[in-house]
Amino acid sequence: MDSVNTSAWREPKAIISLVGIILLAGIVTVAIIRDRIVNQPQWQVNVTGQGKIFYQPDTAEVVIGLQVDRAYSAELAMKQLSDKMDKIVAAVKAADVPAEDIITQNFSLYPQYDYRDGVQ
């Protein structure tokens, strides 16, 4: 009788069925454990909101560049530049901008050379 029972377990259908049942039980067990580990209950509160702020800007930055070309001397170039800048500052002051808020940030004076036939 033992030889009959052992030969029944050696049949491929019985072995495949046993392996299938074990795999199915393992998959179900892993799925249950995974669900418990991954989806742990979390005690939290989610809040969503929206806010708006309205204000008047109090600062503006305006960049103006001036250039004087072909002046006969540095003094004449400075005079032309100063005259143009005085007009701009007067217009800005007319727009109710205090004089202490008007700033000169950069100033450069470079000579301009004419080279004709390799001679300056």
PDB file of C-alpha atoms in Angstrom:
ATOM      1  CA  MET A   1       0.000   0.000   0.000  1.00  0.00           C
ATOM      2  CA  ASP A   2       2.889   2.365   0.628  1.00  0.00           C
ATOM      3  CA  SER A   3       4.140   1.798  -2.869  1.00  0.00           C
ATOM      4  CA  VAL A   4       0.766   2.854  -4.286  1.00  0.00           C
ATOM      5  CA  ASN A   5       0.653   6.120  -2.282  1.00  0.00           C
ATOM      6  CA  THR A   6       4.218   7.121  -3.134  1.00  0.00           C
ATOM      7  CA  SER A   7       3.687   6.502  -6.799  1.00  0.00           C
ATOM      8  CA  ALA A   8       0.566   8.722  -6.740  1.00  0.00           C
ATOM      9  CA  TRP A   9       2.661  11.650  -5.444  1.00  0.00           C
ATOM     10  CA  ARG A  10       5.151  11.167  -8.222  1.00  0.00           C
ATOM     11  CA  GLU A  11       2.617  11.847 -10.936  1.00  0.00           C
ATOM     12  CA  PRO A  12       3.129  15.261 -12.590  1.00  0.00           C
ATOM     13  CA  LYS A  13      -0.486  16.392 -12.045  1.00  0.00           C
ATOM     14  CA  ALA A  14      -0.264  15.823  -8.299  1.00  0.00           C
ATOM     15  CA  ILE A  15       3.094  17.609  -8.012  1.00  0.00           C
ATOM     16  CA  ILE A  16       1.939  20.557 -10.131  1.00  0.00           C
ATOM     17  CA  SER A  17      -1.292  20.821  -8.110  1.00  0.00           C
ATOM     18  CA  LEU A  18       0.616  20.782  -4.822  1.00  0.00           C
ATOM     19  CA  VAL A  19       3.108  23.420  -6.042  1.00  0.00           C
ATOM     20  CA  GLY A  20       0.216  25.548  -7.343  1.00  0.00           C
ATOM     21  CA  ILE A  21      -1.605  25.417  -3.987  1.00  0.00           C
ATOM     22  CA  ILE A  22       1.587  26.335  -2.122  1.00  0.00           C
ATOM     23  CA  LEU A  23       2.290  29.244  -4.522  1.00  0.00           C
ATOM     24  CA  LEU A  24      -1.284  30.500  -4.270  1.00  0.00           C
ATOM     25  CA  ALA A  25      -1.159  30.389  -0.467  1.00  0.00           C
ATOM     26  CA  GLY A  26       2.193  32.227  -0.541  1.00  0.00           C
ATOM     27  CA  ILE A  27       0.890  34.939  -2.885  1.00  0.00           C
ATOM     28  CA  VAL A  28      -2.199  35.518  -0.745  1.00  0.00           C
ATOM     29  CA  THR A  29      -0.077  35.665   2.422  1.00  0.00           C
ATOM     30  CA  VAL A  30       2.407  38.122   0.868  1.00  0.00           C
ATOM     31  CA  ALA A  31      -0.454  40.301  -0.439  1.00  0.00           C
ATOM     32  CA  ILE A  32      -2.063  40.493   2.998  1.00  0.00           C
ATOM     33  CA  ILE A  33       1.238  41.267   4.739  1.00  0.00           C
ATOM     34  CA  ARG A  34       2.185  43.848   2.094  1.00  0.00           C
ATOM     35  CA  ASP A  35      -1.167  45.588   2.452  1.00  0.00           C
ATOM     36  CA  ARG A  36      -0.648  45.842   6.218  1.00  0.00           C
ATOM     37  CA  ILE A  37       2.924  47.155   5.883  1.00  0.00           C
ATOM     38  CA  VAL A  38       2.448  49.599   2.997  1.00  0.00           C
ATOM     39  CA  ASN A  39      -0.934  51.004   3.950  1.00  0.00           C
ATOM     40  CA  GLN A  40      -0.414  51.616   7.628  1.00  0.00           C
ATOM     41  CA  PRO A  41      -3.080  53.858   9.112  1.00  0.00           C
ATOM     42  CA  GLN A  42      -1.774  57.408   9.308  1.00  0.00           C
ATOM     43  CA  TRP A  43      -3.175  59.926  11.719  1.00  0.00           C
ATOM     44  CA  GLN A  44      -2.966  63.154   9.805  1.00  0.00           C
ATOM     45  CA  VAL A  45      -5.004  66.178   8.867  1.00  0.00           C
ATOM     46  CA  ASN A  46      -4.867  67.678   5.366  1.00  0.00           C
ATOM     47  CA  VAL A  47      -5.681  71.357   5.004  1.00  0.00           C
ATOM     48  CA  THR A  48      -5.944  73.252   1.722  1.00  0.00           C
ATOM     49  CA  GLY A  49      -6.327  77.007   1.527  1.00  0.00           C
ATOM     50  CA  GLN A  50      -5.854  80.024  -0.681  1.00  0.00           C
ATOM     51  CA  GLY A  51      -4.902  83.576   0.181  1.00  0.00           C
ATOM     52  CA  LYS A  52      -4.513  86.849  -1.677  1.00  0.00           C
ATOM     53  CA  ILE A  53      -2.569  89.948  -0.760  1.00  0.00           C
ATOM     54  CA  PHE A  54      -3.005  93.309  -2.421  1.00  0.00           C
ATOM     55  CA  TYR A  55      -0.451  96.080  -1.966  1.00  0.00           C
ATOM     56  CA  GLN A  56       0.879  99.203  -3.608  1.00  0.00           C
ATOM     57  CA  PRO A  57       4.496  98.892  -4.779  1.00  0.00           C
ATOM     58  CA  ASP A  58       6.700 101.598  -3.304  1.00  0.00           C
ATOM     59  CA  THR A  59       9.873 101.149  -5.345  1.00  0.00           C
ATOM     60  CA  ALA A  60      10.626 101.354  -9.044  1.00  0.00           C
ATOM     61  CA  GLU A  61      13.960 101.000 -10.764  1.00  0.00           C
ATOM     62  CA  VAL A  62      14.460 102.857 -14.027  1.00  0.00           C
ATOM     63  CA  VAL A  63      17.704 102.559 -15.966  1.00  0.00           C
ATOM     64  CA  ILE A  64      18.542 105.313 -18.441  1.00  0.00           C
ATOM     65  CA  GLY A  65      21.621 105.423 -20.625  1.00  0.00           C
ATOM     66  CA  LEU A  66      22.963 108.532 -22.314  1.00  0.00           C
ATOM     67  CA  GLN A  67      25.684 108.796 -24.897  1.00  0.00           C
ATOM     68  CA  VAL A  68      27.393 111.785 -26.458  1.00  0.00           C
ATOM     69  CA  ASP A  69      29.320 111.173 -29.671  1.00  0.00           C
ATOM     70  CA  ARG A  70      31.855 113.279 -31.504  1.00  0.00           C
ATOM     71  CA  ALA A  71      32.486 116.030 -28.990  1.00  0.00           C
ATOM     72  CA  TYR A  72      35.655 118.057 -29.652  1.00  0.00           C
ATOM     73  CA  SER A  73      36.798 117.830 -26.038  1.00  0.00           C
ATOM     74  CA  ALA A  74      36.040 115.989 -22.822  1.00  0.00           C
ATOM     75  CA  GLU A  75      34.707 119.205 -21.277  1.00  0.00           C
ATOM     76  CA  LEU A  76      32.264 119.707 -24.156  1.00  0.00           C
ATOM     77  CA  ALA A  77      31.112 116.075 -23.907  1.00  0.00           C
ATOM     78  CA  MET A  78      30.558 116.509 -20.162  1.00  0.00           C
ATOM     79  CA  LYS A  79      28.559 119.707 -20.749  1.00  0.00           C
ATOM     80  CA  GLN A  80      26.323 118.023 -23.358  1.00  0.00           C
ATOM     81  CA  LEU A  81      25.819 115.013 -21.112  1.00  0.00           C
ATOM     82  CA  SER A  82      25.078 117.188 -18.088  1.00  0.00           C
ATOM     83  CA  ASP A  83      22.490 119.227 -20.022  1.00  0.00           C
ATOM     84  CA  LYS A  84      20.682 116.080 -21.173  1.00  0.00           C
ATOM     85  CA  MET A  85      20.795 114.547 -17.702  1.00  0.00           C
ATOM     86  CA  ASP A  86      19.455 117.740 -16.080  1.00  0.00           C
ATOM     87  CA  LYS A  87      16.398 117.560 -18.349  1.00  0.00           C
ATOM     88  CA  ILE A  88      15.786 113.933 -17.388  1.00  0.00           C
ATOM     89  CA  VAL A  89      16.170 114.624 -13.655  1.00  0.00           C
ATOM     90  CA  ALA A  90      13.765 117.578 -13.931  1.00  0.00           C
ATOM     91  CA  ALA A  91      11.175 115.350 -15.622  1.00  0.00           C
ATOM     92  CA  VAL A  92      11.564 112.691 -12.921  1.00  0.00           C
ATOM     93  CA  LYS A  93      11.215 115.283 -10.156  1.00  0.00           C
ATOM     94  CA  ALA A  94       8.094 116.611 -11.896  1.00  0.00           C
ATOM     95  CA  ALA A  95       6.649 113.113 -11.419  1.00  0.00           C
ATOM     96  CA  ASP A  96       6.888 113.625  -7.611  1.00  0.00           C
ATOM     97  CA  VAL A  97      10.058 111.582  -7.088  1.00  0.00           C
ATOM     98  CA  PRO A  98      12.157 113.001  -4.223  1.00  0.00           C
ATOM     99  CA  ALA A  99      15.665 114.152  -5.162  1.00  0.00           C
ATOM    100  CA  GLU A 100      17.256 111.809  -2.593  1.00  0.00           C
ATOM    101  CA  ASP A 101      15.755 108.834  -4.448  1.00  0.00           C
ATOM    102  CA  ILE A 102      17.476 109.722  -7.730  1.00  0.00           C
ATOM    103  CA  ILE A 103      20.878 108.051  -7.961  1.00  0.00           C
ATOM    104  CA  THR A 104      23.648 108.037 -10.559  1.00  0.00           C
ATOM    105  CA  GLN A 105      24.984 104.516 -10.560  1.00  0.00           C
ATOM    106  CA  ASN A 106      27.645 104.524 -13.255  1.00  0.00           C
ATOM    107  CA  PHE A 107      29.502 107.124 -15.244  1.00  0.00           C
ATOM    108  CA  SER A 108      32.171 106.583 -17.911  1.00  0.00           C
ATOM    109  CA  LEU A 109      34.093 108.877 -20.237  1.00  0.00           C
ATOM    110  CA  TYR A 110      36.146 107.367 -23.054  1.00  0.00           C
ATOM    111  CA  PRO A 111      38.036 109.067 -25.867  1.00  0.00           C
ATOM    112  CA  GLN A 112      37.033 108.330 -29.425  1.00  0.00           C
ATOM    113  CA  TYR A 113      39.856 108.151 -31.933  1.00  0.00           C
ATOM    114  CA  ASP A 114      39.743 108.566 -35.698  1.00  0.00           C
ATOM    115  CA  TYR A 115      42.263 106.555 -37.655  1.00  0.00           C
ATOM    116  CA  ARG A 116      42.705 107.657 -41.253  1.00  0.00           C
ATOM    117  CA  ASP A 117      45.373 106.059 -43.354  1.00  0.00           C
ATOM    118  CA  GLY A 118      46.868 104.451 -40.239  1.00  0.00           C
ATOM    119  CA  VAL A 119      47.407 107.823 -38.547  1.00  0.00           C
ATOM    120  CA  GLN A 120      45.518 109.204 -35.607  1.00  0.00           C
TER     121      GLN A 120
END
